[in-house]
Amino acid sequence: MPAYAPAAGTVRETAEAPGFHKADGGAGATAEGKGKGKGKAKGEGKGKVGGKAGGTVQGVDLGTEITASLVVFLVALPLCIGVAVASGTPAELGIITGVVGGLVVGMTRGSALQVSGPAAGLTALVAETVEAHGIAMLGVIVLMSGLLQIGLGMIRLGRMFQAISIAVVQGMLAGIGLPLMFSQSYPLADATAPGTAIENILGFPAHVLGTFTNAQTAIAALLGIATVVLSFVWKKVPGPVGRIPAALVAVAIGVVIAALPGVEVKTLQVGDLLAAVQVPGPEQFAGLADPAVLTAVLTFTVIASAESLFTAAAVDRMHDGPRTRYNTELIAQGAGNTVCGVLGALPMTAVVARSSANVQAGAKTRLSRTLHGLWLLAFALLLPSVLALIPISVLAGVLVHSGWKLLAPEQFPKMWRQDRGEFVVMAVTTGTIVATALLEGVLVGLAAGIVLAALRMSRTSIEHRVEGDTAKLVMTGNATFLRLPKVIDALEAVGSAGTPRIRLDLMGVTHLDHACRSQIEEFVAQKRASGTVRVELLLPDLPGPGSGPGSGPGSGSGPRPGPKPRRRPRPRSSPESPPGPVSSPVSSPVSPSWPPPQPHERSSSGALYDAFYGPSQPGPSAEWYYLDTRPFEGLQDSEDARWRDHHG
């Protein structure tokens, strides 16, 4: 059986994104750190785990953690090799990075279930760096990037990556799963993928047609397809046999079939790990004086940090265990990259395919991801001949199944039914990742989500009409610059009505940004300067600095426009006078009289005014500007009408 190392492009996996699939092991308590499980088996750290094999009581089953680590090992092994080869480096460097991701990052408390290692998201950048500066400089660049990540975590910049929309996360998962499926369909039939995700998708029909023209590729394809089918149906097998991970069963079957006479499928090939280690020397550190090298360091730092923490945000939605500590996880990723740099290996990030496989296998603690690094090290150092027995097509089938779980095609119609705006964000994220790369797709998805939120937060209702000799404009909702054209049109409409009086009622506005406010104030100033029209401007009691809860229009106690207002703030007697303290509500009501008091008639105590319009008062930030305070003939009739409307 010939040994085979995957060629460039055979693996397309990205470091980010977990999905919304919960672990099959149940929602039991976790045994991380100082867990409080009451079982008898020994758990992680000082935790205690209990329960019989395959189940959870108040802890975590140790057997499940071990089998989950083996599943992650089988997923990680071909990816480590494939990413390294695609990056233009020896395959052994990818395994070294995977080992560090398990043994160093895996033991930290940042994230319990996400798994780190070399990722396809950095493949192009690593290849360009190796071509420009040589493979010897790669270690120094990765080392400095790791130190920068540690610094970013220590100044607590990790939590900023928690602000990510669910639609973006689901789109990110689908954008990773779809290319992963198509890219692994080629090694599933012992072929080499053309390259980019688009090329892999476009070349898929010809690949399928050419697979069964050769007996050996047909055997490999059947092995891979059988692995995919087995991964879907194995959980339905009754009894304790069904608790064995499908990936382990598929590998065992694949090894047996590959050993049969006449079967020549491609298998894994791993060289000497120790010989691949390249510790940077003084000459490489001197290269840090090159601005291009420093630029590469910053680029590695930003991309690796973003991919790892975006993955953490998605992994947290895959399970109900402990949440990620973002700053701690960023420091852990930095420590892992620092060790990788010292060993001259590839950079690492958190990787979605391994993380999702870990969760789906039922892992609950850090033990599984730590053990996966131990298996990588042990098999590569001690049992490389055993790895050479594993068919590439079987491992590719495991990855195709993982890609389908990440794609989760049922999420698209579900999102369409729930929220079509979020569906657009999800689809845009997925399409951009497939067309470009993970980081670019996530950034575009985040931008689309922000635009959607801004549009929805800027819902403004504007009504303008003419009542007698008054042109009225009533505005409610959130008035932002996105609605400025609508505001300008309404102002022009009331301004061209030709009435001697204009009233702009903004008491129902919950947010008035600088652009809209400036436009309104400019309109009022222009009309006043003309001397032909009297203008009243009623601004809302928006919460200001120091205002307590419950103030403002949106709280239920704020002033509202309309014929039946719940309260009405007292107008200021002069637009030029600064806002002063507002008198307290009277303790005993004053008997109302008719007609109601007018703004220019209210007493200094405000008791008479409160008797008609309620004891509620505007907060200290309330503004009521009568920009033209001269007596106006129609004012009395207007107030009489409001009183009749209010009392039915």
PDB file of C-alpha atoms in Angstrom, residues 246-384:
ATOM      1  CA  ALA A 246     -18.768   6.094  14.155  1.00  0.00           C
ATOM      2  CA  ALA A 247     -15.404   7.523  13.103  1.00  0.00           C
ATOM      3  CA  LEU A 248     -13.532   4.788  14.988  1.00  0.00           C
ATOM      4  CA  VAL A 249     -15.701   2.092  13.425  1.00  0.00           C
ATOM      5  CA  ALA A 250     -15.156   3.557   9.960  1.00  0.00           C
ATOM      6  CA  VAL A 251     -11.379   3.714  10.437  1.00  0.00           C
ATOM      7  CA  ALA A 252     -11.293   0.096  11.617  1.00  0.00           C
ATOM      8  CA  ILE A 253     -13.300  -1.052   8.594  1.00  0.00           C
ATOM      9  CA  GLY A 254     -11.138   1.041   6.279  1.00  0.00           C
ATOM     10  CA  VAL A 255      -7.894  -0.409   7.654  1.00  0.00           C
ATOM     11  CA  VAL A 256      -9.183  -3.970   7.145  1.00  0.00           C
ATOM     12  CA  ILE A 257     -10.324  -3.291   3.579  1.00  0.00           C
ATOM     13  CA  ALA A 258      -7.106  -1.443   2.700  1.00  0.00           C
ATOM     14  CA  ALA A 259      -5.114  -4.493   3.843  1.00  0.00           C
ATOM     15  CA  LEU A 260      -6.912  -6.830   1.425  1.00  0.00           C
ATOM     16  CA  PRO A 261      -4.916  -8.123  -1.552  1.00  0.00           C
ATOM     17  CA  GLY A 262      -5.294  -6.035  -4.679  1.00  0.00           C
ATOM     18  CA  VAL A 263      -6.538  -2.924  -2.837  1.00  0.00           C
ATOM     19  CA  GLU A 264      -4.215   0.033  -3.319  1.00  0.00           C
ATOM     20  CA  VAL A 265      -5.818   3.069  -1.751  1.00  0.00           C
ATOM     21  CA  LYS A 266      -3.786   6.027  -0.548  1.00  0.00           C
ATOM     22  CA  THR A 267      -2.926   6.223   3.146  1.00  0.00           C
ATOM     23  CA  LEU A 268      -1.439   8.745   5.553  1.00  0.00           C
ATOM     24  CA  GLN A 269       2.274   9.397   5.668  1.00  0.00           C
ATOM     25  CA  VAL A 270       4.088  11.006   8.595  1.00  0.00           C
ATOM     26  CA  GLY A 271       7.847  11.630   8.786  1.00  0.00           C
ATOM     27  CA  ASP A 272      10.190  12.301  11.711  1.00  0.00           C
ATOM     28  CA  LEU A 273       8.726  14.999  13.972  1.00  0.00           C
ATOM     29  CA  LEU A 274      11.964  15.739  15.827  1.00  0.00           C
ATOM     30  CA  ALA A 275      13.855  16.323  12.586  1.00  0.00           C
ATOM     31  CA  ALA A 276      11.219  18.845  11.487  1.00  0.00           C
ATOM     32  CA  VAL A 277      11.735  21.120  14.526  1.00  0.00           C
ATOM     33  CA  GLN A 278      13.552  24.345  13.574  1.00  0.00           C
ATOM     34  CA  VAL A 279      14.347  26.542  16.572  1.00  0.00           C
ATOM     35  CA  PRO A 280      14.926  30.175  15.455  1.00  0.00           C
ATOM     36  CA  GLY A 281      18.422  31.553  15.922  1.00  0.00           C
ATOM     37  CA  PRO A 282      19.974  35.020  16.251  1.00  0.00           C
ATOM     38  CA  GLU A 283      19.940  35.480  12.485  1.00  0.00           C
ATOM     39  CA  GLN A 284      16.179  35.004  12.360  1.00  0.00           C
ATOM     40  CA  PHE A 285      15.561  37.381  15.282  1.00  0.00           C
ATOM     41  CA  ALA A 286      17.664  39.996  13.513  1.00  0.00           C
ATOM     42  CA  GLY A 287      15.143  39.829  10.686  1.00  0.00           C
ATOM     43  CA  LEU A 288      12.603  41.593  12.909  1.00  0.00           C
ATOM     44  CA  ALA A 289      14.228  44.854  11.840  1.00  0.00           C
ATOM     45  CA  ASP A 290      12.616  44.340   8.436  1.00  0.00           C
ATOM     46  CA  PRO A 291       9.331  46.312   8.220  1.00  0.00           C
ATOM     47  CA  ALA A 292       7.852  43.579   6.023  1.00  0.00           C
ATOM     48  CA  VAL A 293       8.458  41.019   8.769  1.00  0.00           C
ATOM     49  CA  LEU A 294       6.818  43.271  11.368  1.00  0.00           C
ATOM     50  CA  THR A 295       3.840  43.686   9.050  1.00  0.00           C
ATOM     51  CA  ALA A 296       3.557  39.911   8.802  1.00  0.00           C
ATOM     52  CA  VAL A 297       3.641  39.671  12.611  1.00  0.00           C
ATOM     53  CA  LEU A 298       0.752  42.123  12.964  1.00  0.00           C
ATOM     54  CA  THR A 299      -1.222  40.391  10.226  1.00  0.00           C
ATOM     55  CA  PHE A 300      -0.809  36.970  11.846  1.00  0.00           C
ATOM     56  CA  THR A 301      -1.821  38.419  15.216  1.00  0.00           C
ATOM     57  CA  VAL A 302      -5.018  40.051  13.995  1.00  0.00           C
ATOM     58  CA  ILE A 303      -6.233  37.163  11.842  1.00  0.00           C
ATOM     59  CA  ALA A 304      -5.367  34.410  14.328  1.00  0.00           C
ATOM     60  CA  SER A 305      -6.980  36.290  17.223  1.00  0.00           C
ATOM     61  CA  ALA A 306     -10.139  37.111  15.293  1.00  0.00           C
ATOM     62  CA  GLU A 307     -10.607  33.582  13.979  1.00  0.00           C
ATOM     63  CA  SER A 308     -10.032  32.004  17.393  1.00  0.00           C
ATOM     64  CA  LEU A 309     -12.434  34.259  19.261  1.00  0.00           C
ATOM     65  CA  PHE A 310     -15.111  34.193  16.582  1.00  0.00           C
ATOM     66  CA  THR A 311     -14.876  30.428  16.828  1.00  0.00           C
ATOM     67  CA  ALA A 312     -15.253  30.676  20.599  1.00  0.00           C
ATOM     68  CA  ALA A 313     -18.446  32.694  20.186  1.00  0.00           C
ATOM     69  CA  ALA A 314     -19.840  30.025  17.897  1.00  0.00           C
ATOM     70  CA  VAL A 315     -18.664  27.062  20.013  1.00  0.00           C
ATOM     71  CA  ASP A 316     -20.468  28.492  23.028  1.00  0.00           C
ATOM     72  CA  ARG A 317     -23.714  28.154  21.083  1.00  0.00           C
ATOM     73  CA  MET A 318     -23.030  24.496  20.347  1.00  0.00           C
ATOM     74  CA  HIS A 319     -23.224  23.281  23.929  1.00  0.00           C
ATOM     75  CA  ASP A 320     -24.638  24.135  27.345  1.00  0.00           C
ATOM     76  CA  GLY A 321     -21.397  23.797  29.276  1.00  0.00           C
ATOM     77  CA  PRO A 322     -19.074  26.490  30.638  1.00  0.00           C
ATOM     78  CA  ARG A 323     -18.823  29.658  28.579  1.00  0.00           C
ATOM     79  CA  THR A 324     -15.567  30.864  27.059  1.00  0.00           C
ATOM     80  CA  ARG A 325     -13.402  33.265  29.029  1.00  0.00           C
ATOM     81  CA  TYR A 326     -12.384  35.412  26.103  1.00  0.00           C
ATOM     82  CA  ASN A 327      -9.375  37.180  27.544  1.00  0.00           C
ATOM     83  CA  THR A 328      -8.058  33.947  29.047  1.00  0.00           C
ATOM     84  CA  GLU A 329      -8.577  32.163  25.737  1.00  0.00           C
ATOM     85  CA  LEU A 330      -6.707  34.888  23.867  1.00  0.00           C
ATOM     86  CA  ILE A 331      -3.790  34.520  26.277  1.00  0.00           C
ATOM     87  CA  ALA A 332      -3.920  30.737  25.803  1.00  0.00           C
ATOM     88  CA  GLN A 333      -3.821  31.108  22.013  1.00  0.00           C
ATOM     89  CA  GLY A 334      -0.863  33.440  22.420  1.00  0.00           C
ATOM     90  CA  ALA A 335       0.942  30.929  24.613  1.00  0.00           C
ATOM     91  CA  GLY A 336       0.320  28.211  22.040  1.00  0.00           C
ATOM     92  CA  ASN A 337       1.643  30.334  19.178  1.00  0.00           C
ATOM     93  CA  THR A 338       4.654  31.288  21.266  1.00  0.00           C
ATOM     94  CA  VAL A 339       5.535  27.608  21.731  1.00  0.00           C
ATOM     95  CA  CYS A 340       4.878  26.927  18.033  1.00  0.00           C
ATOM     96  CA  GLY A 341       7.222  29.788  17.158  1.00  0.00           C
ATOM     97  CA  VAL A 342       9.977  28.393  19.356  1.00  0.00           C
ATOM     98  CA  LEU A 343       9.606  25.033  17.570  1.00  0.00           C
ATOM     99  CA  GLY A 344       9.456  26.641  14.113  1.00  0.00           C
ATOM    100  CA  ALA A 345       5.969  25.241  13.473  1.00  0.00           C
ATOM    101  CA  LEU A 346       2.844  26.667  11.845  1.00  0.00           C
ATOM    102  CA  PRO A 347       0.635  29.274  13.537  1.00  0.00           C
ATOM    103  CA  MET A 348      -2.487  28.025  15.260  1.00  0.00           C
ATOM    104  CA  THR A 349      -6.051  29.155  15.780  1.00  0.00           C
ATOM    105  CA  ALA A 350      -9.154  27.538  17.184  1.00  0.00           C
ATOM    106  CA  VAL A 351     -10.537  25.290  14.461  1.00  0.00           C
ATOM    107  CA  VAL A 352     -14.199  24.686  13.779  1.00  0.00           C
ATOM    108  CA  ALA A 353     -14.130  21.163  12.336  1.00  0.00           C
ATOM    109  CA  ARG A 354     -12.258  19.785  15.326  1.00  0.00           C
ATOM    110  CA  SER A 355     -14.304  21.788  17.818  1.00  0.00           C
ATOM    111  CA  SER A 356     -17.629  20.655  16.359  1.00  0.00           C
ATOM    112  CA  ALA A 357     -16.440  17.036  16.266  1.00  0.00           C
ATOM    113  CA  ASN A 358     -15.452  17.363  19.921  1.00  0.00           C
ATOM    114  CA  VAL A 359     -18.891  18.640  20.927  1.00  0.00           C
ATOM    115  CA  GLN A 360     -20.784  16.141  18.785  1.00  0.00           C
ATOM    116  CA  ALA A 361     -18.770  13.286  20.287  1.00  0.00           C
ATOM    117  CA  GLY A 362     -20.172  14.203  23.714  1.00  0.00           C
ATOM    118  CA  ALA A 363     -17.142  15.880  25.306  1.00  0.00           C
ATOM    119  CA  LYS A 364     -17.843  17.984  28.387  1.00  0.00           C
ATOM    120  CA  THR A 365     -14.427  19.032  29.694  1.00  0.00           C
ATOM    121  CA  ARG A 366     -10.954  20.066  28.551  1.00  0.00           C
ATOM    122  CA  LEU A 367      -9.776  16.486  28.911  1.00  0.00           C
ATOM    123  CA  SER A 368     -10.840  15.393  25.433  1.00  0.00           C
ATOM    124  CA  ARG A 369      -9.075  18.201  23.577  1.00  0.00           C
ATOM    125  CA  THR A 370      -5.942  17.745  25.681  1.00  0.00           C
ATOM    126  CA  LEU A 371      -5.842  13.996  25.024  1.00  0.00           C
ATOM    127  CA  HIS A 372      -6.228  14.551  21.286  1.00  0.00           C
ATOM    128  CA  GLY A 373      -2.865  16.333  21.324  1.00  0.00           C
ATOM    129  CA  LEU A 374      -1.379  13.414  23.231  1.00  0.00           C
ATOM    130  CA  TRP A 375      -2.670  10.946  20.611  1.00  0.00           C
ATOM    131  CA  LEU A 376      -1.176  13.057  17.813  1.00  0.00           C
ATOM    132  CA  LEU A 377       2.202  13.066  19.539  1.00  0.00           C
ATOM    133  CA  ALA A 378       2.164   9.389  20.472  1.00  0.00           C
ATOM    134  CA  PHE A 379       1.123   8.060  17.075  1.00  0.00           C
ATOM    135  CA  ALA A 380       3.452  10.374  15.142  1.00  0.00           C
ATOM    136  CA  LEU A 381       6.466   9.517  17.314  1.00  0.00           C
ATOM    137  CA  LEU A 382       5.860   5.915  18.297  1.00  0.00           C
ATOM    138  CA  LEU A 383       3.388   4.433  15.803  1.00  0.00           C
ATOM    139  CA  PRO A 384       3.886   6.091  12.407  1.00  0.00           C
TER     140      PRO A 384
END
